[in-house]
XYZ file of C-alpha atoms in Angstrom:
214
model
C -6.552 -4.837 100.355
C -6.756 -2.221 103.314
C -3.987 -0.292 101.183
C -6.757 0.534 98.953
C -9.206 1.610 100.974
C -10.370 5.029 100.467
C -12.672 6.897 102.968
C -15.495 8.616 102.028
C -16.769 11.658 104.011
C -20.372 11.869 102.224
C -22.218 14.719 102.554
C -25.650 16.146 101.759
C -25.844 19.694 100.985
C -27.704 22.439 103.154
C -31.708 22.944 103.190
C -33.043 25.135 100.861
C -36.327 26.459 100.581
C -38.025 23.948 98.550
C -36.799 21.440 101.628
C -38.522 23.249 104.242
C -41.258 23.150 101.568
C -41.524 19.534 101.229
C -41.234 20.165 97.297
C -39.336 17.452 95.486
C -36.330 19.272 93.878
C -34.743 16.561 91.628
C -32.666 18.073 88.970
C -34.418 21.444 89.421
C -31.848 24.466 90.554
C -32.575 25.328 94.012
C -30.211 27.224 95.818
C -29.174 27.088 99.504
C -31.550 29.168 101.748
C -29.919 31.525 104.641
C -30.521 28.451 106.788
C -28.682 26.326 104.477
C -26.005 28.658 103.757
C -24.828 29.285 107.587
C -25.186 24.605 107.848
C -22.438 25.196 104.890
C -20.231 27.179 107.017
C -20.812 25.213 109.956
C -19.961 22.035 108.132
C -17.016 23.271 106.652
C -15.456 24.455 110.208
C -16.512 21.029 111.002
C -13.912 19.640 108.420
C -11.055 22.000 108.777
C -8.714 19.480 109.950
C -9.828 16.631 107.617
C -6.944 15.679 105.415
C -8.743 15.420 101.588
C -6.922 14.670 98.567
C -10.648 15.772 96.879
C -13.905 17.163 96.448
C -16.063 16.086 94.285
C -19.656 17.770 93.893
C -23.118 17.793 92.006
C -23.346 20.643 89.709
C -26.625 21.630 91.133
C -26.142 25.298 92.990
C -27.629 23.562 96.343
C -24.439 21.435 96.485
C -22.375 23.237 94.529
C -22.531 25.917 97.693
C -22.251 23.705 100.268
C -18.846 22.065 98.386
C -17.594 25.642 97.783
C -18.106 26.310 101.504
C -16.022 23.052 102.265
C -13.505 23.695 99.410
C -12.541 27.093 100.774
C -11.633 25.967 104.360
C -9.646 23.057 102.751
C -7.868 25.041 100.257
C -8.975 22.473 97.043
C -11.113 22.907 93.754
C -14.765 21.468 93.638
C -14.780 18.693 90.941
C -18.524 18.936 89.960
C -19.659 15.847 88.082
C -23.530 15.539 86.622
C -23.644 11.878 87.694
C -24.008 13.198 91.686
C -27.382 14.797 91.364
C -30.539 14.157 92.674
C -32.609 11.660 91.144
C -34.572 13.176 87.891
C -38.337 13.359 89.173
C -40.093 14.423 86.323
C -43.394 16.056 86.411
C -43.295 15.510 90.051
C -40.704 18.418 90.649
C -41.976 21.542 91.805
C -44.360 19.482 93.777
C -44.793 18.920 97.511
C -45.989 15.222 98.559
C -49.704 16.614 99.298
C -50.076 17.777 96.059
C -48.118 14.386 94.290
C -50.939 12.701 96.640
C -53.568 15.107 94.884
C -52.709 15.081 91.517
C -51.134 11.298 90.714
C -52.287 8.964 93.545
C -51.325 5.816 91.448
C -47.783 7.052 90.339
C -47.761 8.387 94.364
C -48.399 4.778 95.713
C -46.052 3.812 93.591
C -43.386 5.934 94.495
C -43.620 5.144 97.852
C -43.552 1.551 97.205
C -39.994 1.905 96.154
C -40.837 -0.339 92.988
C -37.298 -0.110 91.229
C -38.050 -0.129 87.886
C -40.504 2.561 88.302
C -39.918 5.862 86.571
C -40.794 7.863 88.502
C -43.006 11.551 87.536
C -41.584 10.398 84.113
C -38.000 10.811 85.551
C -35.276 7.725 86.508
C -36.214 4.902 88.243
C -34.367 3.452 91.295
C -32.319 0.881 89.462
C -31.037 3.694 87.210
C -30.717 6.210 89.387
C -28.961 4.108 91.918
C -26.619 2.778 89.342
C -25.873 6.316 88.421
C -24.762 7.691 91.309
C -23.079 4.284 92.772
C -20.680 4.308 89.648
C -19.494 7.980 90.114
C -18.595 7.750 93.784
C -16.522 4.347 92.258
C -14.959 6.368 89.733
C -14.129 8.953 92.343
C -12.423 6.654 94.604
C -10.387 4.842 91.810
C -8.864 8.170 91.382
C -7.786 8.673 94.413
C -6.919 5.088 96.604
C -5.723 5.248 100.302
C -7.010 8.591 100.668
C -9.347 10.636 101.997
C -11.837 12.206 99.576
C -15.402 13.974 99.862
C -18.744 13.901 98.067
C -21.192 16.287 98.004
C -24.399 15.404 96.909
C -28.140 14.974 97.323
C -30.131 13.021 99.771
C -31.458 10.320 97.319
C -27.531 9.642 96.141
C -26.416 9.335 100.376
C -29.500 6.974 100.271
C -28.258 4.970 97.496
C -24.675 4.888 99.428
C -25.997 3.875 102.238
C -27.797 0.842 100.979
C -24.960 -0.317 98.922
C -22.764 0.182 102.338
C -25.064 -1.796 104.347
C -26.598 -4.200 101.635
C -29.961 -2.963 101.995
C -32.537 -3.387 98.996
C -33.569 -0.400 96.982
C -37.042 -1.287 97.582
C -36.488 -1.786 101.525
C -38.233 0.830 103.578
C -35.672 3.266 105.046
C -35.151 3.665 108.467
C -32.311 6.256 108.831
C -31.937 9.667 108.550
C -30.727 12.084 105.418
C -30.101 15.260 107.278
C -29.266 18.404 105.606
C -25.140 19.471 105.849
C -24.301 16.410 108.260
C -21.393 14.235 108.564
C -21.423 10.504 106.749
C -18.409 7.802 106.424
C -18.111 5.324 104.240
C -14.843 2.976 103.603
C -14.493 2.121 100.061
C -12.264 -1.047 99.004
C -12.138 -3.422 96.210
C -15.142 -5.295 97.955
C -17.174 -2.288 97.684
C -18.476 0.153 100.094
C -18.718 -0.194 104.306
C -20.281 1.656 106.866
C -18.399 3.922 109.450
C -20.455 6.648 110.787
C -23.741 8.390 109.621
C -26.061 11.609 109.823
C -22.987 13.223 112.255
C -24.936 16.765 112.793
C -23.533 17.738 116.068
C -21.981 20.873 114.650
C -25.128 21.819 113.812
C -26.160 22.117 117.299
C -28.251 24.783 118.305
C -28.788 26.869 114.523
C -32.088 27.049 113.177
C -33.428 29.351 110.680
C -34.666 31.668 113.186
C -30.749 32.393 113.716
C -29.687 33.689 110.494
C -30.789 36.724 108.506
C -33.648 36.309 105.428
């Protein structure tokens, strides 16, 4: 029923270091970098007249940041829930893709296969990753029906949302973007998830990491 619906304003949190980097972060701590700090603020100006009953976060300090950013312009608490982080990489975190090239070409080819039952790094595999992060965003809107909440995650959980929204295999290739601090919508109903708007970074416009201080 359109009474349920709930609207999800998805978000993935600022760059960090290890994202310039190209090193796969996973469930490894990485805080915002300057860059990603002043995309926080942006984002959260960006928001200032959305109308959430919520936010709900990954505990990880790279979201947790960007959510606080968000959470102080809104006037809310963070709910920070385990089941929005990043996929669990393994022995592959740490790691930039030349060197997972380098050092496990099989488990590499692998990877970017997208084979879903694939552990990958000796991490989560697809299936359970996806079905991870797709249940908390459910349990998120169940709590909160006909309104508007947000979630702040990772860019392997607004990948999993996104394919769920649009019906799009795990092991399709992907052709859209996952940018840092930008706007996504999603309407959630009994039916499960729909598409309304994605990788909104026009308040970005114009800051680079040239613009803030080291």
């Amino acid at each position: 029923m359109l009474e349920a619906a709930t609207r999800i304003v998805l978000i993935r949190h600022g760059e960090t270091a290890w994202n310039r980097a190209t090193r796969i972060q996973g469930h490894t701590d990485i805080p915002l970098s300057p860059l990603g700090l002043a995309q926080a603020d942006r984002l959260a100006e960006a928001l200032a007249d959305e109308s959430l009953a919520a936010i709900y976060s990954s505990d990880l300090s790279r979201a947790r940041q960007t959510a606080e950013a968000l959470a102080r312009v809104q006037g809310l608490p963070v709910c920070f829930d385990v089941a929005l982080r990043e996929r669990a990489f393994g022995r592959f975190e740490g790691l930039s893709w030349e060197e997972i090239d380098k050092g496990y070409p099989e488990d590499a080819a692998r990877w970017r296969r997208r084979e879903p039952d694939f552990p990958v790094g000796g991490g989560e595999s697809l299936n359970v990753f996806s079905a991870r992060c797709l249940a908390a965003a459910r349990r998120a809107v169940a709590a909160h029906p006909g309104r508007s909440i947000a979630l702040v995650a990772h860019g392997g959980v607004l990948d999993c949302l996104y394919r769920a929204a649009t019906r799009v295999a795990l092991d399709a290739p992907r052709s859209w973007q996952l940018g840092n601090a930008t706007i996504n919508r999603l309407l959630a109903t009994p039916g499960g998830f729909t598409l309304v708007g994605w990788n909104d970074d026009r308040h970005l416009a114009g800051l680079s990491a040239d613009d803030v201080a080291a």
